[in-house]
Amino acid sequence: MKIGAIRGVKDILPAEIGKWQEVEFAARETLENHGYREIRIPVFEYTELFARSIGQGTDIIEKEMYTFEDSKGSKISLRPEGTAGVVRAAIEHHLLGPSAINKLYYIGPMFRHERPQKGRYRQFYQIGAELLGTDNPRVDAEVLSMLHLLLQHLGIAGISLELNSLGCKACRPVYRATLQDFLKAAGDALCNDCKRRTDLNPLRVLDCKNPHCREATREAPSVLASLCRECMDHFETVKVTLDELALPYEINERLVRGLDYYTRTTFEFTTHQLGAQNAVAAGGRYDGLVEELGGPATPGIGFALGMERLIALLPDTVGRRDRDVLYLAPLGKAAIDRTPHLLHELRRRGVCAETDYQGKSLKSQMKKADKMRARYVGILGDDELNEGVVLLRNMENKDQQKVPLDKFVEVISTTLSRDHS
Ligand code: ATP
Ligand code: MG
């Protein structure tokens, strides 16, 4: 019986892997230039970690997590996002301290049980970054400019930045209550999910995609009108810094994010090129999270970027880094016997060298070399062996020259090796 992959889970095939590798490379470059260092966290954690950090009334906790019990009865979930694990690790390994600033990034798969569609998968990949240890608003602007730079480096156009502030533990509850009153008055106009959210996580109602809920909350009070003095100043500095960096943004007072631990600056990078799945990256400040997870009170900010959606936006030119290949075409048993050693030496010197050991005709081997777009073919038959040479054919200009067998590895590796380029 043929067994297929799980629904909503994609294989990333060699034909598309160049784009993935290039995105990862560009992300590492940009993030590391900004002082971030990679952290690799487990793909599963105790369910409690996510429940506590992501919060009730969110889609992730209510319906999207893959949760199971291990043989000892511990409740475990596949990670639906990276922030909780990074913060857990930072607390556990004492990376946090009064004067410590930690800049951490991760790249890896996340798991959510959602309805699969274009740009929405059950295993998907995120590049994320977390900055722990400061609530300086210039840092918020720096996180945004870093993301902007990364998108620019990858040649992605047509992305807008939406920005909002959600207040802090002083003013957020006031807004929450005001919004709750408004939502209670709206009552039956809301979908059933939102009726429940009104008590549990009222801000989340503003994020509901149901058109009736959108209509019913059109006149909802704005979070920005309830910000306390400190939060207003904080937001102002973020905006002024972005202006100084000439980074365009739009204020979106309905941008709330599904997660409970977000405070103050909240943002999303969106595009019109992906249909309904328009968010490419999202994030914000979470000054309360570290404490919530049992660590010392430590402010933080972070984001996660969806790799599938980013890759769907990449220009076609990205990720076409063909390697220069030398195809070795041995003819006859004596030449085939020499092949393993020659290939090994070439590869040891960093050359991408290929052959098939099938002893086929020259014509058939040339076809094969052509198909893999080899830059050179080294022909080694009985005549060449007797003469102590390899016949080297340049596949671009069809030039042929004899290279002494004992110099062959050296000649090729100086021309083709990445180590020498
Ligand atoms: P959405 O509103 O699209 O469901 P979200 O608010 O759930 O997004 P986040 O938790 O903020 O998304 O995750 C950050 C980014 O990860 C998103 O902007 C998106 O690019 C990507 N992402 C989230 N869920 C998925 C998914 N199921 N498949 C592919 N990419 C995803
Ligand atoms: Mg979602």
PDB file of C-alpha atoms in Angstrom, residues 139-383:
ATOM      1  CA  VAL A 139      15.247  48.671  19.685  1.00  0.00           C
ATOM      2  CA  ASP A 140      11.700  48.207  18.373  1.00  0.00           C
ATOM      3  CA  ALA A 141      12.590  50.372  15.377  1.00  0.00           C
ATOM      4  CA  GLU A 142      15.822  48.406  14.938  1.00  0.00           C
ATOM      5  CA  VAL A 143      13.953  45.091  14.837  1.00  0.00           C
ATOM      6  CA  LEU A 144      11.681  46.537  12.148  1.00  0.00           C
ATOM      7  CA  SER A 145      14.519  47.956  10.102  1.00  0.00           C
ATOM      8  CA  MET A 146      16.327  44.620  10.335  1.00  0.00           C
ATOM      9  CA  LEU A 147      13.309  42.789   8.902  1.00  0.00           C
ATOM     10  CA  HIS A 148      12.994  45.447   6.249  1.00  0.00           C
ATOM     11  CA  LEU A 149      16.661  44.991   5.294  1.00  0.00           C
ATOM     12  CA  LEU A 150      16.256  41.238   5.050  1.00  0.00           C
ATOM     13  CA  LEU A 151      13.288  41.592   2.698  1.00  0.00           C
ATOM     14  CA  GLN A 152      15.232  44.119   0.664  1.00  0.00           C
ATOM     15  CA  HIS A 153      18.309  41.866   0.417  1.00  0.00           C
ATOM     16  CA  LEU A 154      16.105  39.130  -0.957  1.00  0.00           C
ATOM     17  CA  GLY A 155      14.651  41.469  -3.570  1.00  0.00           C
ATOM     18  CA  ILE A 156      11.122  41.318  -2.197  1.00  0.00           C
ATOM     19  CA  ALA A 157       8.934  44.279  -3.087  1.00  0.00           C
ATOM     20  CA  GLY A 158       5.373  45.296  -2.344  1.00  0.00           C
ATOM     21  CA  ILE A 159       5.410  44.685   1.393  1.00  0.00           C
ATOM     22  CA  SER A 160       3.798  47.096   3.825  1.00  0.00           C
ATOM     23  CA  LEU A 161       4.458  47.472   7.503  1.00  0.00           C
ATOM     24  CA  GLU A 162       1.474  47.840   9.802  1.00  0.00           C
ATOM     25  CA  LEU A 163       2.080  49.156  13.270  1.00  0.00           C
ATOM     26  CA  ASN A 164       0.160  49.467  16.513  1.00  0.00           C
ATOM     27  CA  SER A 165       0.698  49.714  20.235  1.00  0.00           C
ATOM     28  CA  LEU A 166      -1.207  47.586  22.724  1.00  0.00           C
ATOM     29  CA  GLY A 167      -0.288  49.408  25.912  1.00  0.00           C
ATOM     30  CA  CYS A 168       1.245  47.949  29.037  1.00  0.00           C
ATOM     31  CA  LYS A 169       0.034  46.252  32.182  1.00  0.00           C
ATOM     32  CA  ALA A 170      -1.096  49.637  33.493  1.00  0.00           C
ATOM     33  CA  CYS A 171      -3.233  50.847  30.572  1.00  0.00           C
ATOM     34  CA  ARG A 172      -4.040  47.627  28.727  1.00  0.00           C
ATOM     35  CA  PRO A 173      -6.603  46.436  31.320  1.00  0.00           C
ATOM     36  CA  VAL A 174      -8.435  49.761  31.010  1.00  0.00           C
ATOM     37  CA  TYR A 175      -8.683  49.319  27.255  1.00  0.00           C
ATOM     38  CA  ARG A 176      -9.649  45.684  27.685  1.00  0.00           C
ATOM     39  CA  ALA A 177     -12.577  46.684  29.878  1.00  0.00           C
ATOM     40  CA  THR A 178     -13.695  49.467  27.512  1.00  0.00           C
ATOM     41  CA  LEU A 179     -13.547  47.087  24.561  1.00  0.00           C
ATOM     42  CA  GLN A 180     -15.358  44.399  26.519  1.00  0.00           C
ATOM     43  CA  ASP A 181     -18.247  46.800  27.221  1.00  0.00           C
ATOM     44  CA  PHE A 182     -18.400  47.637  23.521  1.00  0.00           C
ATOM     45  CA  LEU A 183     -18.382  43.961  22.521  1.00  0.00           C
ATOM     46  CA  LYS A 184     -21.051  43.037  25.055  1.00  0.00           C
ATOM     47  CA  ALA A 185     -23.277  45.733  23.578  1.00  0.00           C
ATOM     48  CA  ALA A 186     -22.595  44.325  20.091  1.00  0.00           C
ATOM     49  CA  GLY A 187     -23.670  40.929  21.458  1.00  0.00           C
ATOM     50  CA  ASP A 188     -25.460  38.842  18.851  1.00  0.00           C
ATOM     51  CA  ALA A 189     -23.781  40.513  15.895  1.00  0.00           C
ATOM     52  CA  LEU A 190     -20.603  38.585  16.779  1.00  0.00           C
ATOM     53  CA  CYS A 191     -19.788  35.022  15.755  1.00  0.00           C
ATOM     54  CA  ASN A 192     -19.874  32.346  18.451  1.00  0.00           C
ATOM     55  CA  ASP A 193     -16.097  32.277  18.760  1.00  0.00           C
ATOM     56  CA  CYS A 194     -16.044  36.018  19.339  1.00  0.00           C
ATOM     57  CA  LYS A 195     -18.826  35.838  21.916  1.00  0.00           C
ATOM     58  CA  ARG A 196     -16.578  33.520  23.888  1.00  0.00           C
ATOM     59  CA  ARG A 197     -13.531  35.675  23.230  1.00  0.00           C
ATOM     60  CA  THR A 198     -15.351  38.700  24.622  1.00  0.00           C
ATOM     61  CA  ASP A 199     -14.739  37.292  28.095  1.00  0.00           C
ATOM     62  CA  LEU A 200     -11.513  35.400  27.524  1.00  0.00           C
ATOM     63  CA  ASN A 201      -9.497  37.511  25.101  1.00  0.00           C
ATOM     64  CA  PRO A 202     -11.536  40.486  23.872  1.00  0.00           C
ATOM     65  CA  LEU A 203      -8.705  42.076  21.872  1.00  0.00           C
ATOM     66  CA  ARG A 204      -8.640  38.979  19.725  1.00  0.00           C
ATOM     67  CA  VAL A 205     -12.136  39.814  18.452  1.00  0.00           C
ATOM     68  CA  LEU A 206     -10.625  42.676  16.444  1.00  0.00           C
ATOM     69  CA  ASP A 207      -8.564  40.076  14.606  1.00  0.00           C
ATOM     70  CA  CYS A 208     -11.536  37.882  13.610  1.00  0.00           C
ATOM     71  CA  LYS A 209     -11.807  37.353   9.865  1.00  0.00           C
ATOM     72  CA  ASN A 210     -15.612  36.866   9.917  1.00  0.00           C
ATOM     73  CA  PRO A 211     -17.165  39.752   7.921  1.00  0.00           C
ATOM     74  CA  HIS A 212     -20.058  40.112  10.427  1.00  0.00           C
ATOM     75  CA  CYS A 213     -17.583  40.562  13.269  1.00  0.00           C
ATOM     76  CA  ARG A 214     -15.604  43.045  11.194  1.00  0.00           C
ATOM     77  CA  GLU A 215     -18.743  45.053  10.530  1.00  0.00           C
ATOM     78  CA  ALA A 216     -19.869  44.907  14.165  1.00  0.00           C
ATOM     79  CA  THR A 217     -16.513  46.165  15.425  1.00  0.00           C
ATOM     80  CA  ARG A 218     -15.987  48.896  12.865  1.00  0.00           C
ATOM     81  CA  GLU A 219     -16.651  51.554  15.483  1.00  0.00           C
ATOM     82  CA  ALA A 220     -14.826  49.732  18.283  1.00  0.00           C
ATOM     83  CA  PRO A 221     -12.795  51.971  20.583  1.00  0.00           C
ATOM     84  CA  SER A 222      -9.176  52.400  19.527  1.00  0.00           C
ATOM     85  CA  VAL A 223      -6.428  51.006  21.721  1.00  0.00           C
ATOM     86  CA  LEU A 224      -4.279  54.022  20.944  1.00  0.00           C
ATOM     87  CA  ALA A 225      -6.786  56.323  22.658  1.00  0.00           C
ATOM     88  CA  SER A 226      -6.276  54.442  25.952  1.00  0.00           C
ATOM     89  CA  LEU A 227      -2.482  54.426  26.065  1.00  0.00           C
ATOM     90  CA  CYS A 228      -0.916  55.795  29.245  1.00  0.00           C
ATOM     91  CA  ARG A 229       1.672  58.581  29.050  1.00  0.00           C
ATOM     92  CA  GLU A 230       4.656  56.171  29.061  1.00  0.00           C
ATOM     93  CA  CYS A 231       3.184  53.993  26.348  1.00  0.00           C
ATOM     94  CA  MET A 232       2.340  57.028  24.247  1.00  0.00           C
ATOM     95  CA  ASP A 233       5.919  58.328  24.529  1.00  0.00           C
ATOM     96  CA  HIS A 234       7.287  54.879  23.780  1.00  0.00           C
ATOM     97  CA  PHE A 235       5.179  54.577  20.637  1.00  0.00           C
ATOM     98  CA  GLU A 236       6.105  58.093  19.584  1.00  0.00           C
ATOM     99  CA  THR A 237       9.838  57.290  19.753  1.00  0.00           C
ATOM    100  CA  VAL A 238       9.322  54.125  17.718  1.00  0.00           C
ATOM    101  CA  LYS A 239       7.555  56.144  15.020  1.00  0.00           C
ATOM    102  CA  VAL A 240      10.057  59.006  15.021  1.00  0.00           C
ATOM    103  CA  THR A 241      12.946  56.538  14.721  1.00  0.00           C
ATOM    104  CA  LEU A 242      11.248  54.789  11.803  1.00  0.00           C
ATOM    105  CA  ASP A 243      10.739  58.205  10.166  1.00  0.00           C
ATOM    106  CA  GLU A 244      14.424  58.978  10.621  1.00  0.00           C
ATOM    107  CA  LEU A 245      15.276  55.653   8.980  1.00  0.00           C
ATOM    108  CA  ALA A 246      12.846  56.520   6.174  1.00  0.00           C
ATOM    109  CA  LEU A 247      10.947  53.286   6.795  1.00  0.00           C
ATOM    110  CA  PRO A 248       7.331  53.642   5.724  1.00  0.00           C
ATOM    111  CA  TYR A 249       4.570  52.235   7.948  1.00  0.00           C
ATOM    112  CA  GLU A 250       0.847  52.505   8.438  1.00  0.00           C
ATOM    113  CA  ILE A 251      -0.863  52.677  11.785  1.00  0.00           C
ATOM    114  CA  ASN A 252      -3.452  49.918  12.155  1.00  0.00           C
ATOM    115  CA  GLU A 253      -5.354  50.245  15.413  1.00  0.00           C
ATOM    116  CA  ARG A 254      -6.996  46.855  14.871  1.00  0.00           C
ATOM    117  CA  LEU A 255      -3.715  45.009  14.758  1.00  0.00           C
ATOM    118  CA  VAL A 256      -3.805  43.022  17.978  1.00  0.00           C
ATOM    119  CA  ARG A 257      -2.038  39.718  17.385  1.00  0.00           C
ATOM    120  CA  GLY A 258      -3.533  36.511  18.655  1.00  0.00           C
ATOM    121  CA  LEU A 259      -1.173  36.103  21.545  1.00  0.00           C
ATOM    122  CA  ASP A 260      -1.794  37.370  25.046  1.00  0.00           C
ATOM    123  CA  TYR A 261       1.699  38.328  26.061  1.00  0.00           C
ATOM    124  CA  TYR A 262       2.150  41.101  23.550  1.00  0.00           C
ATOM    125  CA  THR A 263       2.506  44.602  25.000  1.00  0.00           C
ATOM    126  CA  ARG A 264       3.173  47.951  23.377  1.00  0.00           C
ATOM    127  CA  THR A 265       4.646  47.794  19.850  1.00  0.00           C
ATOM    128  CA  THR A 266       2.910  45.256  17.609  1.00  0.00           C
ATOM    129  CA  PHE A 267       3.518  44.866  13.912  1.00  0.00           C
ATOM    130  CA  GLU A 268       2.888  42.866  10.808  1.00  0.00           C
ATOM    131  CA  PHE A 269       4.527  42.846   7.385  1.00  0.00           C
ATOM    132  CA  THR A 270       1.809  42.218   4.826  1.00  0.00           C
ATOM    133  CA  THR A 271       1.514  41.834   1.075  1.00  0.00           C
ATOM    134  CA  HIS A 272      -1.318  41.840  -1.437  1.00  0.00           C
ATOM    135  CA  GLN A 273       0.408  39.196  -3.544  1.00  0.00           C
ATOM    136  CA  LEU A 274      -0.560  36.123  -1.538  1.00  0.00           C
ATOM    137  CA  GLY A 275      -4.349  36.263  -1.446  1.00  0.00           C
ATOM    138  CA  ALA A 276      -5.947  35.610   1.937  1.00  0.00           C
ATOM    139  CA  GLN A 277      -2.690  34.602   3.597  1.00  0.00           C
ATOM    140  CA  ASN A 278      -1.335  38.119   3.566  1.00  0.00           C
ATOM    141  CA  ALA A 279       0.907  38.168   6.656  1.00  0.00           C
ATOM    142  CA  VAL A 280       4.545  37.466   5.894  1.00  0.00           C
ATOM    143  CA  ALA A 281       6.008  38.327   9.262  1.00  0.00           C
ATOM    144  CA  ALA A 282       4.538  39.383  12.546  1.00  0.00           C
ATOM    145  CA  GLY A 283       5.660  40.201  16.004  1.00  0.00           C
ATOM    146  CA  GLY A 284       5.907  42.687  18.758  1.00  0.00           C
ATOM    147  CA  ARG A 285       6.920  43.481  22.280  1.00  0.00           C
ATOM    148  CA  TYR A 286       6.162  41.074  25.131  1.00  0.00           C
ATOM    149  CA  ASP A 287       7.361  42.780  28.281  1.00  0.00           C
ATOM    150  CA  GLY A 288       5.377  40.447  30.541  1.00  0.00           C
ATOM    151  CA  LEU A 289       6.242  37.053  29.120  1.00  0.00           C
ATOM    152  CA  VAL A 290       9.524  36.180  30.836  1.00  0.00           C
ATOM    153  CA  GLU A 291       8.017  36.800  34.251  1.00  0.00           C
ATOM    154  CA  GLU A 292       4.889  34.889  33.279  1.00  0.00           C
ATOM    155  CA  LEU A 293       7.111  31.886  32.572  1.00  0.00           C
ATOM    156  CA  GLY A 294       8.872  32.127  35.906  1.00  0.00           C
ATOM    157  CA  GLY A 295      11.921  34.166  34.941  1.00  0.00           C
ATOM    158  CA  PRO A 296      13.153  37.515  36.259  1.00  0.00           C
ATOM    159  CA  ALA A 297      11.092  40.472  35.005  1.00  0.00           C
ATOM    160  CA  THR A 298      12.663  41.072  31.592  1.00  0.00           C
ATOM    161  CA  PRO A 299      11.222  43.001  28.670  1.00  0.00           C
ATOM    162  CA  GLY A 300      11.444  41.514  25.194  1.00  0.00           C
ATOM    163  CA  ILE A 301      10.522  41.930  21.588  1.00  0.00           C
ATOM    164  CA  GLY A 302      10.501  39.501  18.684  1.00  0.00           C
ATOM    165  CA  PHE A 303       9.025  38.428  15.413  1.00  0.00           C
ATOM    166  CA  ALA A 304       8.452  35.381  13.277  1.00  0.00           C
ATOM    167  CA  LEU A 305       8.616  35.283   9.542  1.00  0.00           C
ATOM    168  CA  GLY A 306       6.798  32.604   7.576  1.00  0.00           C
ATOM    169  CA  MET A 307       9.295  31.017   5.196  1.00  0.00           C
ATOM    170  CA  GLU A 308       6.759  29.481   2.771  1.00  0.00           C
ATOM    171  CA  ARG A 309       5.069  32.824   2.275  1.00  0.00           C
ATOM    172  CA  LEU A 310       8.373  34.627   1.925  1.00  0.00           C
ATOM    173  CA  ILE A 311       9.598  32.094  -0.621  1.00  0.00           C
ATOM    174  CA  ALA A 312       6.387  32.463  -2.632  1.00  0.00           C
ATOM    175  CA  LEU A 313       7.300  36.146  -3.042  1.00  0.00           C
ATOM    176  CA  LEU A 314      10.897  35.630  -4.136  1.00  0.00           C
ATOM    177  CA  PRO A 315      11.923  36.704  -7.608  1.00  0.00           C
ATOM    178  CA  ASP A 316      12.739  33.740  -9.874  1.00  0.00           C
ATOM    179  CA  THR A 317      16.393  34.661  -9.996  1.00  0.00           C
ATOM    180  CA  VAL A 318      16.865  33.819  -6.328  1.00  0.00           C
ATOM    181  CA  GLY A 319      18.283  30.421  -5.483  1.00  0.00           C
ATOM    182  CA  ARG A 320      19.670  29.485  -8.870  1.00  0.00           C
ATOM    183  CA  ARG A 321      23.156  28.804  -7.739  1.00  0.00           C
ATOM    184  CA  ASP A 322      24.181  25.919  -9.931  1.00  0.00           C
ATOM    185  CA  ARG A 323      27.457  24.394  -8.966  1.00  0.00           C
ATOM    186  CA  ASP A 324      30.173  23.945 -11.533  1.00  0.00           C
ATOM    187  CA  VAL A 325      30.310  20.249 -12.168  1.00  0.00           C
ATOM    188  CA  LEU A 326      33.046  18.110 -13.614  1.00  0.00           C
ATOM    189  CA  TYR A 327      31.694  14.920 -15.142  1.00  0.00           C
ATOM    190  CA  LEU A 328      34.207  12.130 -15.390  1.00  0.00           C
ATOM    191  CA  ALA A 329      33.502   9.804 -18.322  1.00  0.00           C
ATOM    192  CA  PRO A 330      35.535   6.605 -17.973  1.00  0.00           C
ATOM    193  CA  LEU A 331      35.506   4.248 -20.976  1.00  0.00           C
ATOM    194  CA  GLY A 332      36.380   0.633 -20.289  1.00  0.00           C
ATOM    195  CA  LYS A 333      37.218  -1.318 -17.179  1.00  0.00           C
ATOM    196  CA  ALA A 334      40.737   0.025 -16.607  1.00  0.00           C
ATOM    197  CA  ALA A 335      39.418   3.619 -16.606  1.00  0.00           C
ATOM    198  CA  ILE A 336      36.442   2.758 -14.395  1.00  0.00           C
ATOM    199  CA  ASP A 337      38.862   1.226 -11.910  1.00  0.00           C
ATOM    200  CA  ARG A 338      40.716   4.555 -11.722  1.00  0.00           C
ATOM    201  CA  THR A 339      37.492   6.547 -11.253  1.00  0.00           C
ATOM    202  CA  PRO A 340      36.838   6.211  -7.497  1.00  0.00           C
ATOM    203  CA  HIS A 341      40.280   7.492  -6.588  1.00  0.00           C
ATOM    204  CA  LEU A 342      40.163  10.394  -9.055  1.00  0.00           C
ATOM    205  CA  LEU A 343      36.708  11.465  -7.871  1.00  0.00           C
ATOM    206  CA  HIS A 344      37.715  11.185  -4.242  1.00  0.00           C
ATOM    207  CA  GLU A 345      40.757  13.398  -4.785  1.00  0.00           C
ATOM    208  CA  LEU A 346      38.734  15.980  -6.704  1.00  0.00           C
ATOM    209  CA  ARG A 347      36.037  16.125  -4.052  1.00  0.00           C
ATOM    210  CA  ARG A 348      38.648  16.310  -1.306  1.00  0.00           C
ATOM    211  CA  ARG A 349      39.821  19.497  -3.012  1.00  0.00           C
ATOM    212  CA  GLY A 350      36.296  20.934  -3.079  1.00  0.00           C
ATOM    213  CA  VAL A 351      35.306  20.079  -6.636  1.00  0.00           C
ATOM    214  CA  CYS A 352      31.760  18.932  -7.407  1.00  0.00           C
ATOM    215  CA  ALA A 353      32.615  15.818  -9.412  1.00  0.00           C
ATOM    216  CA  GLU A 354      30.232  13.212 -10.794  1.00  0.00           C
ATOM    217  CA  THR A 355      30.167  10.023 -12.797  1.00  0.00           C
ATOM    218  CA  ASP A 356      28.001   6.984 -13.194  1.00  0.00           C
ATOM    219  CA  TYR A 357      29.878   3.757 -12.892  1.00  0.00           C
ATOM    220  CA  GLN A 358      27.840   2.007 -15.532  1.00  0.00           C
ATOM    221  CA  GLY A 359      30.486   1.893 -18.250  1.00  0.00           C
ATOM    222  CA  LYS A 360      28.185   3.300 -20.920  1.00  0.00           C
ATOM    223  CA  SER A 361      29.264   4.601 -24.331  1.00  0.00           C
ATOM    224  CA  LEU A 362      30.874   8.010 -24.679  1.00  0.00           C
ATOM    225  CA  LYS A 363      27.780   9.326 -26.430  1.00  0.00           C
ATOM    226  CA  SER A 364      25.509   8.248 -23.634  1.00  0.00           C
ATOM    227  CA  GLN A 365      27.838   9.682 -20.970  1.00  0.00           C
ATOM    228  CA  MET A 366      28.084  13.003 -22.831  1.00  0.00           C
ATOM    229  CA  LYS A 367      24.300  13.158 -22.870  1.00  0.00           C
ATOM    230  CA  LYS A 368      24.223  12.609 -19.168  1.00  0.00           C
ATOM    231  CA  ALA A 369      26.866  15.306 -18.585  1.00  0.00           C
ATOM    232  CA  ASP A 370      24.848  17.687 -20.711  1.00  0.00           C
ATOM    233  CA  LYS A 371      21.724  16.980 -18.734  1.00  0.00           C
ATOM    234  CA  MET A 372      23.404  17.787 -15.432  1.00  0.00           C
ATOM    235  CA  ARG A 373      24.830  20.906 -17.102  1.00  0.00           C
ATOM    236  CA  ALA A 374      28.416  19.891 -16.352  1.00  0.00           C
ATOM    237  CA  ARG A 375      30.934  22.598 -17.130  1.00  0.00           C
ATOM    238  CA  TYR A 376      33.683  20.131 -17.992  1.00  0.00           C
ATOM    239  CA  VAL A 377      33.836  16.516 -18.947  1.00  0.00           C
ATOM    240  CA  GLY A 378      36.982  14.491 -18.322  1.00  0.00           C
ATOM    241  CA  ILE A 379      37.195  11.662 -20.840  1.00  0.00           C
ATOM    242  CA  LEU A 380      39.352   8.748 -19.818  1.00  0.00           C
ATOM    243  CA  GLY A 381      39.585   5.795 -22.206  1.00  0.00           C
ATOM    244  CA  ASP A 382      42.258   3.198 -22.921  1.00  0.00           C
ATOM    245  CA  ASP A 383      44.077   5.556 -25.332  1.00  0.00           C
TER     246      ASP A 383
END
